[in-house]
Coordinates of C-alpha atoms and ligand atoms in Angstrom, one line a residue:
M245 CA -49.6 -26.5 -6.9
A246 CA -48.1 -29.9 -7.9
K247 CA -50.5 -32.0 -9.9
R248 CA -51.2 -35.7 -9.3
P249 CA -48.7 -37.7 -11.3
L250 CA -50.1 -39.7 -14.3
L251 CA -48.6 -42.7 -15.9
V252 CA -50.3 -44.0 -19.1
G253 CA -49.3 -47.1 -21.1
N254 CA -50.0 -47.2 -24.8
W255 CA -50.3 -50.8 -26.0
K256 CA -50.8 -49.7 -29.7
M257 CA -51.8 -52.8 -31.8
H258 CA -50.5 -55.3 -29.3
G259 CA -52.3 -57.6 -26.9
D260 CA -55.0 -60.2 -26.8
G261 CA -56.8 -62.3 -24.2
G262 CA -53.5 -64.0 -23.4
D263 CA -52.2 -60.7 -22.0
L264 CA -54.9 -60.2 -19.3
A265 CA -52.5 -61.3 -16.6
V266 CA -50.2 -58.4 -17.6
I267 CA -53.1 -56.0 -17.2
V268 CA -54.0 -57.6 -13.8
A269 CA -50.4 -57.2 -12.6
I270 CA -50.3 -53.6 -13.7
G271 CA -53.7 -53.0 -11.9
E272 CA -52.2 -54.5 -8.7
A273 CA -49.1 -52.3 -9.0
A274 CA -51.4 -49.3 -9.4
R275 CA -53.2 -50.2 -6.2
R276 CA -49.9 -50.3 -4.4
H277 CA -49.1 -46.7 -5.6
P278 CA -52.4 -44.8 -5.0
A279 CA -50.6 -41.4 -5.2
V280 CA -50.1 -41.9 -8.9
D281 CA -52.9 -42.1 -11.5
V282 CA -52.3 -45.1 -13.8
A283 CA -54.0 -45.9 -17.0
L284 CA -53.6 -48.3 -20.0
S285 CA -54.7 -47.4 -23.5
L286 CA -55.6 -50.7 -25.0
P287 CA -56.8 -52.1 -28.3
A288 CA -60.6 -51.7 -28.4
T289 CA -61.0 -55.5 -28.3
L290 CA -59.5 -55.6 -24.8
I291 CA -61.2 -52.7 -23.2
D292 CA -64.2 -54.6 -21.8
R293 CA -62.2 -57.6 -20.7
A294 CA -59.6 -55.4 -19.0
R295 CA -62.4 -53.5 -17.1
R296 CA -63.8 -56.8 -15.9
V297 CA -60.5 -58.3 -14.7
C298 CA -59.3 -55.1 -13.3
P299 CA -62.2 -52.9 -12.3
G300 CA -60.0 -50.3 -10.5
L301 CA -57.7 -49.5 -13.3
A302 CA -58.4 -46.7 -15.7
I303 CA -58.6 -48.0 -19.3
G304 CA -58.3 -45.9 -22.4
G305 CA -58.8 -46.1 -26.1
Q306 CA -56.2 -45.1 -28.7
D307 CA -58.4 -43.0 -31.0
C308 CA -62.0 -42.0 -31.7
H309 CA -64.1 -40.7 -34.6
P310 CA -65.5 -37.2 -34.3
E311 CA -69.0 -38.5 -34.9
P312 CA -70.9 -40.5 -32.3
S313 CA -72.1 -43.0 -34.9
G314 CA -72.6 -43.4 -38.6
A315 CA -71.3 -45.0 -41.8
H316 CA -67.6 -45.0 -40.9
T317 CA -66.4 -48.6 -41.4
G318 CA -63.6 -49.6 -39.1
D319 CA -63.9 -46.6 -36.8
I320 CA -64.9 -46.4 -33.2
S321 CA -66.7 -43.5 -31.6
A322 CA -66.1 -41.8 -28.2
P323 CA -69.5 -42.9 -26.8
M324 CA -68.7 -46.5 -27.9
L325 CA -65.3 -46.4 -26.0
R326 CA -67.1 -45.0 -23.0
E327 CA -69.8 -47.6 -23.1
A328 CA -67.1 -50.4 -23.4
G329 CA -65.5 -49.1 -20.1
A330 CA -62.9 -46.6 -21.2
S331 CA -62.5 -43.4 -19.3
L332 CA -59.9 -41.8 -21.5
V333 CA -58.6 -41.7 -25.0
L334 CA -55.3 -40.9 -26.7
L335 CA -55.6 -38.4 -29.6
G336 CA -53.1 -37.0 -32.0
H337 CA -50.6 -39.8 -31.6
S338 CA -47.8 -39.3 -34.2
E339 CA -48.5 -42.8 -35.6
R340 CA -52.0 -41.7 -36.4
R341 CA -50.8 -38.3 -37.7
Q342 CA -48.4 -40.2 -40.0
D343 CA -50.2 -43.5 -40.9
H344 CA -53.7 -41.9 -41.2
H345 CA -52.7 -38.4 -42.2
E346 CA -54.6 -36.9 -39.3
D347 CA -54.3 -33.1 -39.1
D348 CA -54.9 -30.7 -36.2
A349 CA -58.4 -29.8 -37.4
L350 CA -59.5 -33.4 -37.3
I351 CA -57.8 -33.9 -34.0
A352 CA -59.7 -30.9 -32.7
A353 CA -63.0 -32.4 -33.8
K354 CA -62.1 -35.7 -32.1
L355 CA -61.2 -33.9 -29.0
R356 CA -64.5 -32.1 -28.8
A357 CA -66.3 -35.5 -29.3
A358 CA -64.2 -37.2 -26.7
R359 CA -64.9 -34.5 -24.1
A360 CA -68.6 -34.5 -25.0
A361 CA -68.7 -38.2 -24.3
G362 CA -67.1 -37.7 -20.9
L363 CA -63.7 -39.1 -21.8
E364 CA -60.5 -37.6 -20.6
V365 CA -58.0 -36.9 -23.4
I366 CA -54.3 -37.5 -23.7
L367 CA -53.4 -35.1 -26.5
C368 CA -50.1 -36.0 -28.1
V369 CA -47.9 -33.4 -29.7
G370 CA -44.3 -33.4 -30.9
E371 CA -42.0 -32.5 -33.7
T372 CA -40.5 -34.7 -36.3
A373 CA -36.7 -35.3 -36.6
E374 CA -36.6 -32.9 -39.5
D375 CA -38.3 -30.1 -37.5
H376 CA -36.1 -30.8 -34.5
A377 CA -32.9 -30.6 -36.7
A378 CA -34.2 -27.3 -38.1
G379 CA -34.8 -25.8 -34.7
R380 CA -38.6 -25.7 -35.3
S381 CA -39.7 -27.8 -32.3
A382 CA -41.3 -25.0 -30.3
E383 CA -43.1 -23.5 -33.3
V384 CA -44.5 -27.0 -34.3
V385 CA -45.7 -27.9 -30.8
R386 CA -47.2 -24.5 -30.3
G387 CA -49.1 -24.8 -33.6
Q388 CA -50.3 -28.3 -32.8
L389 CA -51.6 -27.2 -29.4
T390 CA -53.3 -24.1 -30.7
L391 CA -55.0 -25.8 -33.6
S392 CA -56.0 -29.0 -31.9
L393 CA -57.3 -27.4 -28.8
A394 CA -59.1 -24.7 -30.9
G395 CA -60.0 -22.6 -28.0
M396 CA -60.8 -25.4 -25.5
N397 CA -59.2 -25.0 -22.1
G398 CA -57.2 -27.7 -20.4
Q399 CA -60.1 -29.2 -18.5
G400 CA -60.0 -33.0 -18.7
I401 CA -57.0 -32.9 -21.0
A402 CA -53.4 -34.0 -20.4
I403 CA -50.8 -33.1 -23.0
A404 CA -48.2 -35.7 -23.9
Y405 CA -45.0 -34.2 -25.4
E406 CA -43.8 -36.9 -27.7
P407 CA -40.9 -35.9 -30.0
V408 CA -41.6 -38.2 -33.0
W409 CA -37.9 -39.0 -33.4
A410 CA -37.8 -40.3 -29.8
I411 CA -40.7 -42.8 -30.2
G412 CA -40.0 -46.5 -30.7
G413 CA -36.2 -46.2 -30.6
D414 CA -33.6 -45.6 -28.0
R415 CA -33.0 -41.9 -28.2
T416 CA -34.5 -39.4 -25.9
P417 CA -34.1 -35.6 -25.6
E418 CA -32.0 -34.1 -22.9
P419 CA -34.1 -33.5 -19.8
K420 CA -33.5 -29.8 -20.2
E421 CA -34.9 -29.9 -23.7
V422 CA -38.0 -31.6 -22.2
A423 CA -38.2 -28.9 -19.5
A424 CA -38.2 -26.1 -22.1
M425 CA -41.0 -27.7 -24.1
V426 CA -42.9 -28.4 -20.9
G427 CA -42.7 -24.7 -20.0
L428 CA -44.0 -23.8 -23.4
I429 CA -46.9 -26.3 -23.0
R430 CA -47.8 -25.0 -19.5
N431 CA -47.8 -21.4 -20.8
T432 CA -50.1 -22.4 -23.7
V433 CA -52.5 -24.7 -21.9
A434 CA -52.9 -23.6 -18.3
G435 CA -53.9 -26.3 -15.8
A436 CA -53.3 -29.5 -18.0
R437 CA -51.0 -32.2 -16.8
V438 CA -48.0 -32.5 -19.0
L439 CA -46.5 -35.9 -19.8
Y440 CA -43.4 -36.9 -21.7
G441 CA -43.4 -39.9 -24.1
G442 CA -40.7 -41.5 -26.2
S443 CA -38.4 -44.4 -25.3
V444 CA -39.0 -44.1 -21.5
T445 CA -37.4 -46.9 -19.5
P446 CA -36.9 -47.6 -15.8
D447 CA -33.3 -46.4 -16.4
N448 CA -33.8 -43.0 -18.0
G449 CA -37.2 -42.2 -16.4
E450 CA -35.9 -40.6 -13.2
A451 CA -33.8 -37.9 -14.9
L452 CA -36.6 -37.2 -17.4
F453 CA -39.2 -37.0 -14.6
V454 CA -37.3 -34.8 -12.2
D455 CA -35.3 -32.6 -14.5
G456 CA -37.9 -32.5 -17.2
G457 CA -40.5 -31.0 -14.8
I458 CA -43.3 -33.2 -16.1
D459 CA -46.3 -34.7 -14.4
G460 CA -45.8 -38.2 -15.7
F461 CA -45.2 -40.4 -18.8
L462 CA -46.9 -41.9 -21.8
V463 CA -45.1 -45.2 -22.3
G464 CA -45.2 -47.5 -25.3
R465 CA -43.1 -50.6 -25.4
Q466 CA -42.2 -50.7 -21.7
S467 CA -45.9 -50.8 -20.8
L468 CA -46.3 -54.3 -22.3
D469 CA -44.0 -55.6 -19.6
A470 CA -45.6 -55.4 -16.1
D471 CA -42.3 -55.4 -14.3
A472 CA -40.8 -52.6 -16.4
F473 CA -44.0 -50.5 -16.2
T474 CA -44.2 -51.1 -12.5
A475 CA -40.5 -49.9 -12.1
I476 CA -41.5 -46.7 -13.9
L477 CA -44.5 -46.3 -11.7
K478 CA -42.3 -46.8 -8.6
L479 CA -39.8 -44.2 -9.7
I480 CA -42.6 -41.6 -10.3
D481 CA -44.0 -42.3 -6.9
G482 CA -40.6 -42.1 -5.3
T483 CA -39.6 -38.9 -6.9
A484 CA -42.9 -37.0 -7.4
R485 CA -42.8 -33.5 -6.0
Ligands
PEP737 C1 -45.6 -44.1 -27.8 O1 -45.8 -44.7 -28.8 O2 -46.4 -43.2 -27.3 C2 -44.3 -44.3 -27.1 C3 -43.9 -43.4 -26.2 O3 -43.6 -45.4 -27.5 P1 -42.2 -45.9 -26.9 O4 -42.3 -45.7 -25.4 O5 -42.1 -47.3 -27.2 O6 -41.1 -45.1 -27.5

């Protein structure tokens, strides 16, 4: 059965009170496309304000600590995100795997904490340029999934396939490469929605969506621009199976 499409924006370390109008515009676009689930993963400082200005829009965090509270300066817990108004969280983004040396065991602990707090999880997986060039993409992604899910089923979890080499640039995999990885992910995690992320734009989105066989996108830069994000939302709504 076809799953409800899901479009998630990742604002990373961008955005402040001056950007609430962008969030409102995205919330209005989401209301015009009720067949697509839309969410924005925002900096923690914006979660509560986004929820107030846009009560109908799903808001997410971008990481959480495995513990609910404690002496962890600078961190944020899953119950804190939930209390601030988030309903989902990104975990395992390649920027955290790289910048903060997060491994799959830590991501597994975060995932359990997020689910226990009632947050949906967007679990990011994807191979580096080096692994891609060496033909190890499938092996890497299968390993990340197995270790970070650690026996959990796909309940409340969407998997975002984000080849590291495609993030933040202008290169994307061929849609058939995406489709092959999506097949692997669906065989490994039954029932989860599968997203693609990495340099998605209104121009390349349709081919990736249709021929990649995905349920939606995780979008970085283009989610900071309400018009571009809305164009991606429209193409998903227009082409969803
Ligand atoms: C991301 O960081 O998750 C991402 C997909 O970024 P971009 O769309 O900017 O490549």
